[in-house]
Tab-separated table of C-alpha atoms in Angstrom:
chain	number	residue	atom	x	y	z
K	1	MET	CA	90.208	163.780	60.684
K	2	LEU	CA	89.912	167.601	60.836
K	3	ALA	CA	93.576	167.865	61.774
K	4	VAL	CA	94.599	165.723	58.800
K	5	ILE	CA	92.422	167.763	56.421
K	6	ALA	CA	93.824	171.005	57.765
K	7	GLN	CA	97.429	169.888	57.423
K	8	GLY	CA	96.750	168.715	53.858
K	9	TYR	CA	95.139	172.028	52.944
K	10	ILE	CA	98.063	174.038	54.326
K	11	TRP	CA	100.996	172.005	52.976
K	12	ALA	CA	99.867	170.209	49.849
K	13	GLY	CA	100.533	172.949	47.311
K	14	PRO	CA	103.754	174.388	45.860
K	15	GLU	CA	103.611	177.077	48.547
K	16	PRO	CA	101.976	176.582	51.943
K	17	SER	CA	98.585	178.181	52.417
K	18	GLU	CA	98.474	180.918	55.020
K	19	ARG	CA	94.678	180.668	55.312
K	20	LEU	CA	92.345	177.906	56.418
K	21	PRO	CA	88.869	178.383	54.923
K	22	PRO	CA	85.736	178.488	57.183
K	23	ALA	CA	84.690	175.028	56.008
K	24	ILE	CA	87.713	173.678	57.877
K	25	SER	CA	88.370	176.331	60.500
K	26	VAL	CA	84.904	176.548	62.048
K	27	PRO	CA	84.433	172.826	62.886
K	28	PHE	CA	88.100	172.437	63.713
K	29	LEU	CA	87.984	175.281	66.267
K	30	ARG	CA	84.777	174.067	67.835
K	31	THR	CA	86.012	170.498	68.137
K	32	ALA	CA	89.356	171.512	69.550
K	33	GLU	CA	87.638	173.709	72.169
K	34	TYR	CA	85.458	170.767	73.233
K	35	LEU	CA	88.417	168.409	73.472
K	36	GLU	CA	90.576	171.076	75.196
K	37	VAL	CA	93.398	170.899	72.635
K	38	HIS	CA	94.924	173.367	70.201
K	39	PRO	CA	93.393	173.257	66.627
K	40	VAL	CA	96.417	171.755	64.990
K	41	ALA	CA	97.776	168.293	64.195
K	42	THR	CA	98.574	167.270	67.748
K	43	TYR	CA	99.954	163.910	68.909
K	44	ALA	CA	96.526	163.174	70.308
K	45	ALA	CA	94.857	163.904	66.976
K	46	LEU	CA	97.316	161.933	64.797
K	47	ASN	CA	98.003	159.061	67.194
K	48	LEU	CA	95.722	158.607	70.228
K	49	TRP	CA	92.475	159.197	68.297
K	50	ASN	CA	93.568	157.935	64.904
K	51	TRP	CA	93.763	154.156	64.961
K	52	THR	CA	91.717	150.984	64.706
K	53	PRO	CA	92.516	147.353	65.458
K	54	LEU	CA	92.791	145.004	62.481
K	55	SER	CA	90.934	142.190	64.299
K	56	GLU	CA	88.792	141.636	67.338
K	57	ASN	CA	90.714	141.123	70.548
K	58	ALA	CA	93.921	142.205	68.860
K	59	ASP	CA	97.042	142.600	70.966
K	60	LEU	CA	97.525	146.372	70.813
K	61	THR	CA	101.064	146.149	72.126
K	62	GLN	CA	102.051	144.880	68.645
K	63	PRO	CA	101.997	147.529	65.914
K	64	GLU	CA	101.136	145.068	63.154
K	65	ASN	CA	97.724	144.626	64.781
K	66	MET	CA	96.619	148.259	64.219
K	67	VAL	CA	96.338	150.719	61.374
K	68	ALA	CA	95.881	154.485	61.236
K	69	LEU	CA	92.367	155.642	60.308
K	70	HIS	CA	93.494	158.818	58.490
K	71	THR	CA	96.740	159.771	56.784
K	72	VAL	CA	97.670	162.638	54.447
K	73	SER	CA	99.796	160.533	52.122
K	74	GLY	CA	97.629	157.465	52.139
K	75	SER	CA	100.783	155.382	52.596
K	76	ASP	CA	101.453	152.409	54.800
K	77	ASP	CA	104.719	154.209	55.829
K	78	GLU	CA	102.692	157.057	57.389
K	79	SER	CA	100.311	154.666	59.125
K	80	TRP	CA	103.215	152.652	60.541
K	81	PHE	CA	104.891	155.835	61.771
K	82	PHE	CA	101.812	156.680	63.840
K	83	ILE	CA	101.025	153.125	64.946
K	84	ILE	CA	104.492	152.465	66.402
K	85	SER	CA	103.857	155.214	68.992
K	86	ASN	CA	100.396	153.806	69.681
K	87	ALA	CA	101.839	150.339	70.375
K	88	MET	CA	104.337	152.022	72.706
K	89	GLU	CA	101.490	153.713	74.543
K	90	ALA	CA	99.657	150.376	74.957
K	91	ARG	CA	102.781	148.536	76.058
K	92	ALA	CA	103.866	151.106	78.577
K	93	GLY	CA	100.419	151.969	79.869
K	94	PRO	CA	100.668	149.589	82.877
K	95	LEU	CA	103.684	151.521	84.072
K	96	ILE	CA	101.394	154.282	85.110
K	97	GLU	CA	99.618	152.161	87.680
K	98	ALA	CA	102.952	150.741	88.890
K	99	MET	CA	104.596	154.121	89.341
K	100	LEU	CA	101.587	155.641	91.045
K	101	GLY	CA	101.732	152.643	93.358
K	102	ALA	CA	105.369	153.525	94.087
K	103	VAL	CA	104.317	157.104	94.964
K	104	GLU	CA	101.739	155.739	97.359
K	105	ALA	CA	104.287	153.281	98.758
K	106	VAL	CA	106.561	156.171	99.681
K	107	GLU	CA	103.906	157.387	102.134
K	108	THR	CA	103.847	154.024	103.877
K	109	ASN	CA	107.620	153.452	103.704
K	110	ASP	CA	107.082	150.315	101.598
K	111	VAL	CA	110.540	150.054	100.098
K	112	THR	CA	109.950	146.662	98.483
K	113	THR	CA	106.997	147.992	96.420
K	114	ILE	CA	109.050	151.004	95.381
K	115	ILE	CA	111.956	148.868	94.209
K	116	HIS	CA	109.728	146.483	92.284
K	117	ALA	CA	107.942	149.394	90.574
K	118	LEU	CA	111.285	150.955	89.513
K	119	GLN	CA	112.505	147.641	88.197
K	120	TYR	CA	109.296	147.155	86.251
K	121	PHE	CA	109.653	150.659	84.908
K	122	ARG	CA	113.176	149.893	83.677
K	123	GLN	CA	111.950	146.763	81.893
K	124	GLY	CA	108.999	148.644	80.385
K	125	MET	CA	111.238	151.427	78.993
K	126	GLN	CA	113.495	148.868	77.399
K	127	SER	CA	110.470	147.197	75.841
K	128	ILE	CA	109.081	150.395	74.272
K	129	GLY	CA	112.626	151.226	73.099
K	130	GLN	CA	112.599	147.922	71.182
K	131	LEU	CA	109.332	149.023	69.563
K	132	LEU	CA	110.849	152.304	68.507
K	133	GLU	CA	113.623	150.434	66.761
K	134	ARG	CA	111.000	148.690	64.622
K	135	MET	CA	110.180	151.909	62.783
K	136	ASP	CA	112.234	151.041	59.703
K	137	GLU	CA	110.324	147.759	59.198
K	138	ARG	CA	107.619	149.587	57.262
K	139	CYS	CA	108.505	153.273	57.226
K	140	ASP	CA	111.204	154.302	54.742
K	141	PRO	CA	113.380	157.270	55.880
K	142	GLN	CA	113.278	159.055	52.468
K	143	MET	CA	109.495	158.618	52.346
K	144	PHE	CA	109.164	159.960	55.799
K	145	TYR	CA	111.430	162.947	55.366
K	146	HIS	CA	110.157	164.226	51.966
K	147	THR	CA	106.499	163.096	51.958
K	148	ILE	CA	105.240	162.537	55.535
K	149	ARG	CA	107.188	164.919	57.778
K	150	PRO	CA	106.225	168.128	55.961
K	151	PHE	CA	102.560	167.483	56.771
K	152	LEU	CA	103.367	167.137	60.515
K	153	ALA	CA	104.723	170.683	60.733
K	154	GLY	CA	103.075	173.420	62.726
K	155	SER	CA	102.905	177.093	61.924
K	156	MET	CA	105.146	178.472	64.694
K	157	ASN	CA	108.792	179.293	63.796
K	158	MET	CA	108.090	178.193	60.227
K	159	ALA	CA	109.115	181.340	58.325
K	160	THR	CA	111.761	179.482	56.319
K	161	ALA	CA	109.181	176.885	55.358
K	162	GLY	CA	106.813	179.576	54.050
K	163	LEU	CA	104.647	180.583	56.987
K	164	PRO	CA	106.161	183.773	58.477
K	165	ASN	CA	102.947	184.866	60.158
K	166	GLY	CA	101.431	181.524	61.026
K	167	VAL	CA	98.019	180.591	59.625
K	168	PHE	CA	94.843	182.640	59.441
K	169	TYR	CA	91.864	180.660	60.708
K	170	ASP	CA	89.093	182.165	58.644
K	171	GLU	CA	85.715	181.867	60.430
K	172	GLY	CA	83.740	183.640	57.714
K	173	ASN	CA	81.923	186.954	57.601
K	174	GLY	CA	85.128	188.868	58.110
K	175	ASN	CA	85.937	187.017	61.313
K	176	GLY	CA	89.082	185.009	62.047
K	177	THR	CA	92.479	185.168	63.736
K	178	TRP	CA	96.114	184.590	62.907
K	179	ARG	CA	97.384	181.628	64.936
K	180	ALA	CA	100.768	180.028	65.273
K	181	TYR	CA	101.039	176.525	66.737
K	182	ARG	CA	103.725	173.978	67.053
K	183	GLY	CA	103.356	170.820	64.980
K	184	GLY	CA	102.895	167.209	66.083
K	185	SER	CA	105.600	165.973	68.401
K	186	ASN	CA	106.148	162.967	70.659
K	187	GLY	CA	106.835	165.583	73.306
K	188	GLN	CA	103.043	165.940	73.376
K	189	SER	CA	102.698	162.314	74.554
K	190	SER	CA	101.113	162.371	78.024
K	191	LEU	CA	102.771	159.011	78.702
K	192	LEU	CA	106.311	160.246	78.178
K	193	GLN	CA	105.660	163.387	80.239
K	194	PHE	CA	104.224	161.125	82.994
K	195	PHE	CA	107.572	159.344	83.123
K	196	ASP	CA	109.357	162.646	83.550
K	197	ALA	CA	106.917	163.854	86.178
K	198	VAL	CA	106.938	160.736	88.311
K	199	LEU	CA	110.743	160.549	88.326
K	200	SER	CA	111.055	164.320	88.944
K	201	VAL	CA	113.034	165.063	85.846
K	202	ASP	CA	113.928	168.780	85.692
K	203	HIS	CA	113.561	170.147	82.107
K	204	SER	CA	114.293	173.698	83.046
K	205	ARG	CA	117.069	173.991	80.458
K	206	SER	CA	114.717	173.025	77.642
K	207	GLY	CA	113.248	176.510	77.410
K	208	GLY	CA	109.817	175.586	78.770
K	209	PHE	CA	109.007	173.379	75.771
K	210	HIS	CA	107.919	170.375	77.818
K	211	ALA	CA	105.563	172.543	79.950
K	212	GLU	CA	104.242	174.190	76.733
K	213	MET	CA	103.465	170.805	75.254
K	214	ARG	CA	100.835	170.173	77.918
K	215	GLY	CA	98.751	172.738	76.156
K	216	TYR	CA	98.676	170.463	73.145
K	217	MET	CA	97.420	167.465	75.151
K	218	PRO	CA	93.749	166.721	75.927
K	219	GLY	CA	92.782	168.798	78.928
K	220	PRO	CA	92.287	165.920	81.375
K	221	HIS	CA	95.696	164.517	80.474
K	222	ALA	CA	97.437	167.880	81.157
K	223	ARG	CA	95.665	168.228	84.480
K	224	PHE	CA	96.613	164.719	85.465
K	225	LEU	CA	100.273	165.451	84.774
K	226	ASP	CA	100.079	168.626	86.913
K	227	ASP	CA	98.706	166.508	89.746
K	228	VAL	CA	101.457	163.888	89.320
K	229	ALA	CA	104.163	166.525	89.338
K	230	ALA	CA	102.674	167.945	92.565
K	231	ILE	CA	102.826	164.627	94.396
K	232	ALA	CA	105.994	163.112	92.898
K	233	ASN	CA	108.054	161.904	95.798
K	234	ILE	CA	110.092	158.920	94.612
K	235	ARG	CA	113.337	160.757	93.868
K	236	SER	CA	113.336	162.691	97.148
K	237	TYR	CA	112.656	159.451	99.012
K	238	VAL	CA	115.543	157.698	97.336
K	239	ASN	CA	117.813	160.698	98.023
K	240	SER	CA	116.992	160.547	101.709
K	241	HIS	CA	117.566	156.772	101.837
K	242	GLY	CA	120.904	156.687	100.004
K	243	ASP	CA	122.217	153.968	102.280
K	244	ASN	CA	119.726	151.509	100.691
K	245	VAL	CA	121.867	150.338	97.781
K	246	GLU	CA	119.132	148.235	96.193
K	247	LEU	CA	116.730	151.204	96.197
K	248	LEU	CA	119.361	153.585	94.851
K	249	THR	CA	120.330	151.167	92.104
K	250	ALA	CA	116.743	150.569	91.069
K	251	PHE	CA	115.996	154.283	90.806
K	252	ASN	CA	119.160	155.132	88.861
K	253	GLU	CA	118.607	152.206	86.494
K	254	ALA	CA	115.064	153.436	85.890
K	255	VAL	CA	116.387	156.893	85.079
K	256	ALA	CA	119.078	155.348	82.807
K	257	ALA	CA	116.353	153.434	80.963
K	258	LEU	CA	114.425	156.656	80.284
K	259	SER	CA	117.605	158.369	79.184
K	260	GLY	CA	118.445	155.360	77.031
K	261	PHE	CA	115.033	155.669	75.380
K	262	ARG	CA	115.811	159.248	74.488
K	263	ASP	CA	119.127	158.094	73.021
K	264	LYS	CA	117.193	155.718	70.749
K	265	HIS	CA	114.987	158.648	69.729
K	266	ILE	CA	118.039	160.700	68.786
K	267	ALA	CA	119.321	157.792	66.727
K	268	LEU	CA	115.927	157.593	65.006
K	269	VAL	CA	116.017	161.280	64.234
K	270	THR	CA	119.456	160.884	62.742
K	271	ARG	CA	118.258	158.099	60.385
K	272	TYR	CA	115.028	159.772	59.472
K	273	ILE	CA	115.800	163.461	59.373
K	274	ILE	CA	119.541	164.291	59.610
K	275	ILE	CA	120.787	161.858	56.995
K	276	PRO	CA	117.969	162.470	54.468
K	277	SER	CA	118.401	166.240	54.872
K	278	ARG	CA	121.977	165.919	53.561
K	279	MET	CA	121.003	163.788	50.553
K	280	GLY	CA	119.248	166.569	48.648
K	281	LYS	CA	115.796	166.744	47.147
K	282	PRO	CA	114.388	163.799	45.123
K	283	THR	CA	114.311	164.341	41.379
K	284	THR	CA	110.743	163.016	41.169
K	285	GLY	CA	107.580	163.990	43.033
K	286	PRO	CA	105.901	167.364	43.674
K	287	LYS	CA	107.980	170.469	44.172
K	288	ARG	CA	106.877	172.155	47.385
K	289	ARG	CA	108.163	174.724	49.811
K	290	ASP	CA	107.824	173.010	53.192
K	291	LEU	CA	109.702	171.753	56.157
K	292	ALA	CA	111.668	169.221	54.102
K	293	SER	CA	112.883	171.709	51.550
K	294	ALA	CA	113.740	174.274	54.181
K	295	SER	CA	115.601	171.708	56.285
K	296	THR	CA	117.501	170.391	53.320
K	297	GLU	CA	118.677	173.891	52.500
K	298	LEU	CA	119.815	174.452	56.107
K	299	ALA	CA	121.628	171.124	56.251
K	300	THR	CA	123.434	171.894	53.011
K	301	GLY	CA	124.629	175.235	54.359
K	302	LYS	CA	125.349	174.053	57.911
K	303	PRO	CA	126.602	170.394	57.913
K	304	LYS	CA	126.449	170.210	61.709
K	305	THR	CA	122.661	170.438	61.486
K	306	GLN	CA	122.509	172.638	64.551
K	307	GLU	CA	119.782	174.782	62.963
K	308	LEU	CA	117.484	171.986	61.686
K	309	VAL	CA	113.967	172.587	63.022
K	310	GLY	CA	111.699	169.856	64.244
K	311	THR	CA	107.947	169.616	63.542
K	312	GLY	CA	107.420	171.141	66.956
K	313	GLY	CA	109.464	174.215	65.920
K	314	THR	CA	112.506	173.604	68.144
K	315	LYS	CA	116.126	173.386	67.090
K	316	LEU	CA	116.099	169.699	66.604
K	317	ILE	CA	119.329	168.042	67.785
K	318	PRO	CA	120.300	170.558	70.517
K	319	PHE	CA	116.810	170.250	72.075
K	320	LEU	CA	116.825	166.431	71.997
K	321	ARG	CA	120.353	166.246	73.528
K	322	THR	CA	119.400	168.702	76.264
K	323	SER	CA	116.263	166.680	77.148
K	324	ARG	CA	118.368	163.506	77.234
K	325	ASP	CA	121.009	165.133	79.465
K	326	GLU	CA	118.398	166.570	81.802
K	327	THR	CA	117.026	163.040	82.175
K	328	SER	CA	120.427	161.540	82.987
K	329	GLU	CA	121.019	164.244	85.578
K	330	THR	CA	118.006	163.009	87.561
K	331	LYS	CA	120.086	160.163	88.932
K	332	VAL	CA	120.757	160.265	92.676
K	333	VAL	CA	124.395	160.323	93.555
K	334	HIS	CA	125.727	159.507	97.085
């Protein structure tokens, strides 16, 4: 709730506010410290801790069975945008146990278990990809781009959107600090980073963004991912058993499924950000200086959209393509 209030305070006016008042800053900073996350609208704040089931014993792998507790716009579109990711988390959660089982199976040379886990992973990735494609059922691209997305932005690399210095978190009595944080991003999903870690995806060309995102996760999640990365052994095992065609195929198909999911994400970004950015500002609604207005100006001046910035503060399309390519390159070739 504090994250939603803070985002609304910063971005609701004609110009973004460079100052958060003590009434918001003080409880926000204390809560964030306790939860071991940055005091900004993180994926954990807007998704993991921001939902409720619509009925008892609801199937949480289906987005229509949940609703967001808090939104800035009050719209069903915004709730659906968050809940799609939550359903993906619920549906893919069992993959964690399966893949950790595969890591353990490497130590006992249990090839059958490893193959089954990788095949299960491939099926799971395809399943959550299908959920991602349901976004447009109840979230309109124009509504998302002009009304919802601006409130997801952070304060880092947001000079063109009106925050050249970040945001001053005023703690009262002359105390406070200027802070610049990245905005909410699915890159902050512990689940997606688990997939990368357990398959040993190397994101070194992404400029350290993926590693940085662990600072935006709940502390226990980030530490868990560090541990997984330290013990990840599936790819090296497959590489040393290249003569096992079934194992090699299962691993490469799992990698392809993760890469394919990132392709679906790029397609979603195209529909919800790239295309709306080229369509100009709506003639109705509030006039604000924010991420949408700044992105539209950039898209108008640079049709290739190479400079469009995501809510996380990265150059949007180049970053997503690099992450996708790094995933594909994880395949083992013999």
